[in-house]
Coordinates of C-alpha atoms in Angstrom, one line a residue:
M1245 CA 6.1 16.3 18.8
E1246 CA 9.1 13.7 18.2
R1247 CA 10.3 13.6 14.8
R1248 CA 8.2 12.7 12.1
I1249 CA 8.6 9.9 10.2
P1250 CA 10.3 10.6 6.6
M1251 CA 8.3 8.2 4.1
I1252 CA 7.5 7.9 0.5
L1253 CA 4.2 6.5 -0.6
D1254 CA 4.5 4.3 -3.9
C1255 CA 1.6 3.5 -5.1
D1256 CA -1.2 2.4 -7.9
P1257 CA -4.5 4.5 -7.3
G1258 CA -6.8 2.5 -7.2
I1259 CA -9.3 3.0 -4.4
D1260 CA -7.9 1.7 -1.5
D1261 CA -4.5 3.6 -2.2
A1262 CA -6.5 6.6 -2.5
V1263 CA -7.1 6.1 1.5
A1264 CA -4.2 5.3 1.6
I1265 CA -3.1 8.6 0.6
L1266 CA -5.7 10.5 2.6
L1267 CA -4.8 8.6 5.9
A1268 CA -0.5 9.5 5.0
A1269 CA -1.5 13.5 4.4
A1270 CA -3.4 13.3 7.3
A1271 CA -1.0 11.8 9.9
P1272 CA 1.0 14.7 11.9
E1273 CA 3.4 11.8 12.8
I1274 CA 4.4 11.5 8.9
E1275 CA 7.1 13.8 6.9
L1276 CA 5.3 13.0 3.4
L1277 CA 8.4 13.6 1.1
A1278 CA 6.3 12.3 -1.7
V1279 CA 4.0 10.1 -3.5
T1280 CA 5.3 8.0 -6.2
A1281 CA 2.9 6.5 -8.9
A1282 CA 3.6 3.2 -10.9
A1283 CA 1.1 1.3 -13.2
G1284 CA -1.2 -1.4 -11.3
N1285 CA -4.7 -1.2 -10.9
V1286 CA -4.9 0.9 -14.0
G1287 CA -2.3 2.6 -16.6
L1288 CA 0.6 5.3 -15.1
E1289 CA -1.9 7.6 -17.0
H1290 CA -4.4 7.2 -14.2
T1291 CA -2.5 6.4 -11.6
S1292 CA -0.4 9.4 -11.5
R1293 CA -3.2 11.6 -12.3
N1294 CA -5.2 9.8 -9.2
A1295 CA -2.3 10.5 -6.9
R1296 CA -2.7 14.4 -7.2
R1297 CA -6.4 14.1 -7.3
V1298 CA -6.3 12.7 -3.7
L1299 CA -3.8 14.8 -2.7
A1300 CA -5.7 18.3 -4.1
L1301 CA -9.1 16.5 -1.9
A1302 CA -7.4 16.4 1.2
G1303 CA -5.9 19.9 0.2
R1304 CA -2.0 18.8 -0.1
Q1305 CA 0.3 19.9 -2.1
V1306 CA 3.2 17.1 -2.1
P1307 CA 5.1 16.2 -5.1
V1308 CA 4.2 13.2 -7.2
Y1309 CA 6.5 11.4 -9.5
A1310 CA 5.6 9.2 -12.6
G1311 CA 6.7 5.6 -12.6
A1312 CA 7.0 2.3 -14.3
S1313 CA 4.4 2.2 -17.2
R1314 CA 4.4 -1.8 -17.3
P1315 CA 6.1 -4.5 -14.8
M1316 CA 9.7 -5.0 -14.8
F1317 CA 9.7 -8.0 -17.2
G1318 CA 6.2 -10.1 -17.5
P1319 CA 3.0 -9.3 -18.8
Q1320 CA 0.9 -6.2 -17.8
V1321 CA -2.2 -6.9 -15.7
T1322 CA -4.8 -4.5 -14.2
A1323 CA -7.5 -4.2 -12.1
D1324 CA -10.1 -1.8 -13.4
A1325 CA -12.6 -4.3 -12.6
V1326 CA -12.6 -3.7 -9.3
H1327 CA -11.3 0.1 -9.2
G1328 CA -13.2 1.2 -12.7
A1329 CA -11.8 2.8 -16.2
D1330 CA -10.3 5.8 -14.3
G1331 CA -9.6 3.8 -11.2
L1332 CA -11.5 6.0 -8.9
L1333 CA -15.2 4.2 -9.5
G1334 CA -15.9 7.4 -11.3
L1335 CA -16.8 9.0 -8.2
P1336 CA -16.4 12.7 -8.4
V1337 CA -12.6 14.3 -7.1
P1338 CA -11.3 17.4 -7.7
E1339 CA -8.8 17.7 -11.1
P1340 CA -4.9 18.0 -10.1
A1341 CA -3.9 21.1 -8.5
F1342 CA -0.4 20.7 -9.5
P1343 CA 2.1 19.4 -12.4
L1344 CA 3.8 16.0 -12.1
S1345 CA 7.3 16.7 -10.6
Q1346 CA 9.8 16.1 -13.2
G1347 CA 11.9 13.0 -12.5
T1348 CA 11.2 9.4 -12.0
A1349 CA 9.8 7.6 -9.0
W1350 CA 13.2 5.6 -8.9
D1351 CA 15.0 8.3 -8.6
A1352 CA 13.0 10.2 -6.3
I1353 CA 13.2 7.5 -3.9
L1354 CA 17.1 6.8 -4.6
Q1355 CA 17.5 10.8 -3.8
A1356 CA 15.2 10.8 -0.7
S1357 CA 17.4 8.2 0.6
K1358 CA 20.5 9.5 0.7
R1359 CA 18.5 13.1 2.3
Y1360 CA 17.4 10.7 5.1
P1361 CA 19.8 7.5 5.6
G1362 CA 18.5 5.1 7.9
E1363 CA 15.6 7.2 8.3
L1364 CA 13.6 7.2 4.9
V1365 CA 10.3 4.7 4.7
L1366 CA 8.7 3.8 2.2
V1367 CA 5.3 2.1 2.0
V1368 CA 4.6 0.6 -1.2
T1369 CA 0.8 -0.3 -1.8
G1370 CA 1.0 -1.3 -5.3
P1371 CA 3.7 -3.6 -7.6
M1372 CA 7.0 -3.2 -6.5
T1373 CA 8.1 -2.2 -9.5
D1374 CA 9.5 1.0 -9.1
L1375 CA 11.1 -0.2 -5.7
G1376 CA 12.7 -3.0 -8.2
I1377 CA 14.0 -0.3 -10.4
A1378 CA 15.9 1.7 -7.9
L1379 CA 17.5 -1.4 -6.3
A1380 CA 18.7 -2.9 -9.6
K1381 CA 19.7 0.7 -10.1
D1382 CA 21.6 1.5 -7.1
P1383 CA 21.6 -2.0 -5.0
S1384 CA 23.2 -0.1 -1.7
L1385 CA 19.3 1.8 -1.4
A1386 CA 18.4 -1.8 0.9
G1387 CA 21.0 -0.4 3.3
R1388 CA 19.8 3.4 3.5
L1389 CA 16.3 2.8 3.8
A1390 CA 15.1 2.6 7.4
G1391 CA 12.2 0.3 6.2
V1392 CA 10.1 -0.8 3.5
V1393 CA 6.3 -2.1 4.3
A1394 CA 4.0 -3.3 1.3
M1395 CA 0.8 -4.6 0.7
G1396 CA 1.2 -7.8 -1.1
G1397 CA 1.3 -11.5 -0.9
A1398 CA -0.6 -14.2 0.5
S1399 CA 0.6 -17.0 2.7
D1400 CA -2.1 -20.0 1.5
F1401 CA -4.8 -18.2 -1.1
G1402 CA -4.9 -15.5 -3.7
N1403 CA -7.2 -12.9 -4.7
D1404 CA -6.4 -12.3 -8.8
T1405 CA -5.7 -16.2 -9.2
P1406 CA -6.4 -19.0 -6.7
A1407 CA -2.7 -18.8 -5.9
A1408 CA -1.6 -15.0 -6.3
E1409 CA -2.6 -11.4 -4.7
F1410 CA -3.0 -8.9 -7.2
N1411 CA -0.1 -6.6 -6.7
I1412 CA 2.5 -9.5 -6.6
L1413 CA 1.2 -11.2 -9.3
A1414 CA 1.3 -7.7 -11.2
D1415 CA 5.3 -7.8 -10.7
P1416 CA 6.5 -10.8 -9.6
E1417 CA 9.9 -10.5 -10.5
A1418 CA 10.4 -6.8 -8.9
A1419 CA 8.7 -8.3 -6.0
E1420 CA 11.5 -11.4 -5.8
L1421 CA 14.2 -9.2 -6.2
V1422 CA 13.3 -6.6 -3.3
L1423 CA 13.1 -9.9 -1.1
R1424 CA 16.2 -11.0 -2.3
S1425 CA 17.8 -7.3 -1.8
G1426 CA 18.5 -7.8 2.3
V1427 CA 16.0 -4.6 2.5
R1428 CA 14.2 -4.5 5.9
I1429 CA 10.5 -5.5 4.7
A1430 CA 8.0 -6.2 6.3
M1431 CA 4.5 -7.6 4.3
C1432 CA 1.0 -6.8 4.6
G1433 CA -0.5 -9.7 2.6
L1434 CA -4.1 -10.6 2.6
D1435 CA -3.6 -13.1 6.0
V1436 CA -3.7 -9.8 7.8
T1437 CA -5.8 -7.3 5.4
H1438 CA -8.6 -9.5 6.0
K1439 CA -8.5 -9.3 9.1
A1440 CA -8.6 -5.3 9.2
Y1441 CA -11.8 -4.6 8.0
F1442 CA -14.8 -2.2 7.9
T1443 CA -18.0 -3.0 8.3
R1444 CA -21.3 -0.7 7.5
E1445 CA -21.5 0.1 11.0
D1446 CA -17.6 1.6 11.0
I1447 CA -18.7 3.0 7.1
R1448 CA -21.3 5.0 8.7
R1449 CA -19.2 6.4 11.4
L1450 CA -16.8 7.5 8.8
E1451 CA -19.7 9.1 6.9
A1452 CA -21.3 11.0 10.3
L1453 CA -17.4 13.0 10.4
G1454 CA -19.5 14.8 7.2
T1455 CA -16.2 16.2 5.1
P1456 CA -15.5 15.4 1.5
Q1457 CA -12.6 13.2 2.5
A1458 CA -14.3 11.1 4.7
R1459 CA -17.1 10.8 2.9
F1460 CA -14.8 9.6 -0.1
A1461 CA -13.4 7.0 1.9
A1462 CA -16.6 5.8 3.0
A1463 CA -17.7 5.4 -0.8
V1464 CA -15.0 3.7 -1.7
I1465 CA -14.8 1.1 1.8
E1466 CA -18.3 0.7 1.0
S1467 CA -17.7 -0.6 -2.4
G1468 CA -15.8 -3.5 -1.0
V1469 CA -18.4 -4.7 1.2
D1470 CA -20.1 -7.5 -1.4
I1471 CA -17.2 -7.8 -2.8
H1472 CA -15.5 -9.7 -0.4
R1473 CA -18.4 -11.8 1.5
R1474 CA -16.9 -14.6 -1.2
Y1475 CA -13.8 -15.1 1.2
G1476 CA -16.0 -14.9 4.4
V1477 CA -14.6 -11.6 5.2
E1478 CA -17.4 -9.5 7.3
G1479 CA -16.7 -6.5 5.8
S1480 CA -14.3 -4.5 3.3
P1481 CA -10.8 -5.1 3.7
M1482 CA -8.5 -2.0 3.9
H1483 CA -5.5 -3.6 2.2
D1484 CA -3.7 -0.8 1.3
P1485 CA -4.4 1.7 4.4
C1486 CA -2.9 -1.4 6.2
A1487 CA 0.7 -1.2 4.9
L1488 CA 0.1 2.9 5.9
L1489 CA -1.1 2.3 9.4
Y1490 CA 1.6 -0.7 9.8
A1491 CA 4.3 2.1 9.1
L1492 CA 2.3 4.3 11.8
R1493 CA 1.5 2.0 14.4
P1494 CA 3.4 -1.3 14.4
D1495 CA 2.2 -2.4 17.9
L1496 CA -1.6 -2.7 16.2
F1497 CA -0.3 -6.1 14.8
T1498 CA 1.7 -9.1 15.1
Q1499 CA 3.7 -10.9 12.7
V1500 CA 6.2 -13.5 12.3
H1501 CA 10.0 -13.3 10.9
C1502 CA 10.2 -15.9 8.2
W1503 CA 12.0 -16.1 4.5
A1504 CA 9.7 -15.4 2.0
G1505 CA 10.1 -15.8 -1.7
V1506 CA 8.0 -15.4 -4.8
E1507 CA 7.3 -18.0 -7.5
C1508 CA 7.8 -16.3 -11.1
K1509 CA 7.7 -19.1 -13.4
G1510 CA 4.8 -21.4 -12.5
R1511 CA 1.9 -21.9 -15.1
L1512 CA -0.4 -22.2 -12.2
T1513 CA 1.5 -20.4 -9.6
R1514 CA 3.2 -17.5 -11.2
G1515 CA 2.6 -14.5 -8.4
R1516 CA 2.4 -16.9 -5.6
T1517 CA 4.4 -16.0 -2.2
V1518 CA 5.7 -18.6 -0.7
I1519 CA 6.3 -18.4 3.1
D1520 CA 8.3 -20.3 5.0
A1521 CA 8.1 -19.9 8.8
Y1522 CA 8.3 -23.4 10.2
S1523 CA 9.8 -25.8 8.0
D1524 CA 12.9 -28.2 8.3
A1525 CA 14.4 -26.1 5.8
K1526 CA 15.6 -23.3 7.8
R1527 CA 15.7 -20.6 5.4
T1528 CA 17.0 -17.1 6.6
P1529 CA 14.4 -14.8 7.3
N1530 CA 14.2 -11.9 5.2
C1531 CA 11.3 -10.2 6.1
H1532 CA 8.0 -9.7 8.9
W1533 CA 4.8 -11.7 7.7
V1534 CA 2.3 -9.5 9.3
T1535 CA -0.4 -12.0 10.2
G1536 CA -2.6 -10.3 12.7
V1537 CA -4.5 -7.0 13.8
D1538 CA -6.4 -5.2 16.9
R1539 CA -9.9 -4.7 14.0
A1540 CA -11.1 -2.4 16.8
A1541 CA -7.8 -0.1 17.2
F1542 CA -7.3 -0.3 13.2
V1543 CA -11.0 1.3 12.9
E1544 CA -10.1 3.8 15.5
E1545 CA -7.0 4.8 14.4
T1546 CA -8.1 5.1 10.5
I1547 CA -11.0 7.3 12.3
R1548 CA -9.1 9.8 14.0
L1549 CA -6.5 9.9 11.2
L1550 CA -9.7 11.2 8.6
A1551 CA -11.2 13.1 11.8
R1552 CA -8.6 15.4 11.3
Y1553 CA -10.1 16.7 7.9
G1554 CA -13.0 18.1 9.8
G1555 CA -10.5 19.6 12.9
Q1556 CA -12.2 16.5 14.8
G1557 CA -8.8 15.2 15.3
E1558 CA -6.3 15.1 18.3

């Protein structure tokens, strides 16, 4: 096997983050160095616990570091109405099998970037607070990362407000700092995640794998089917798994190299991502904005990885 991808998953579990953790833990192509948890979907006391609960479900002991308990600047927002008070819809998930690692999420990211200069991939599936703090502490981090893949933003609509996607709205200043840092970044926003959906037929295929991990993933994915009908989506979008699979299989996706920024002050538009791929302003591109996905291949890759828990994967 070729050298595995050294990776840190920075997340705020959260149901779709939980599926991303299961995928990262199962992928033989990934060397999962750590999982870092920030407040986001629910508070830090839940996200840092949930990361370890899902790793216990996966049968993996990976260092988990607690990160930011609130945004860098603005007011805190959560999504417990979607994810449940505990962040995992109250589903039966094992209790953590190991304690939190000593130290902070941002220091764990900085230390790993020095151990793996030019190789470390950071996948961010929650607010960008931990990465923002790491960059504020050491701006040279941007040049040491092989790349960042973030789930966040949208080119022309929101889901938490009419203008903003949740992960960006949860810490717009951190997202803007990251986009201005010079880091190599791909953004998997609602433009692509609403195309990377699981139908109920796909969910039944997951359930048929029969393992606790697959049944858990099927249950949390199922919870998103009805919610997303209002967006005209034909199934349950795989928001955070989309970013994880982009890091693993970018060939499944289409993208445009463009400039992106975040509105931090607007009364109605705080948290909106502004994308400039075609205007006369000719702004210097600073990200790869992911626009499309081969949905059938995306579903097959997700099922392939989750099948590994039962020894059915390749």
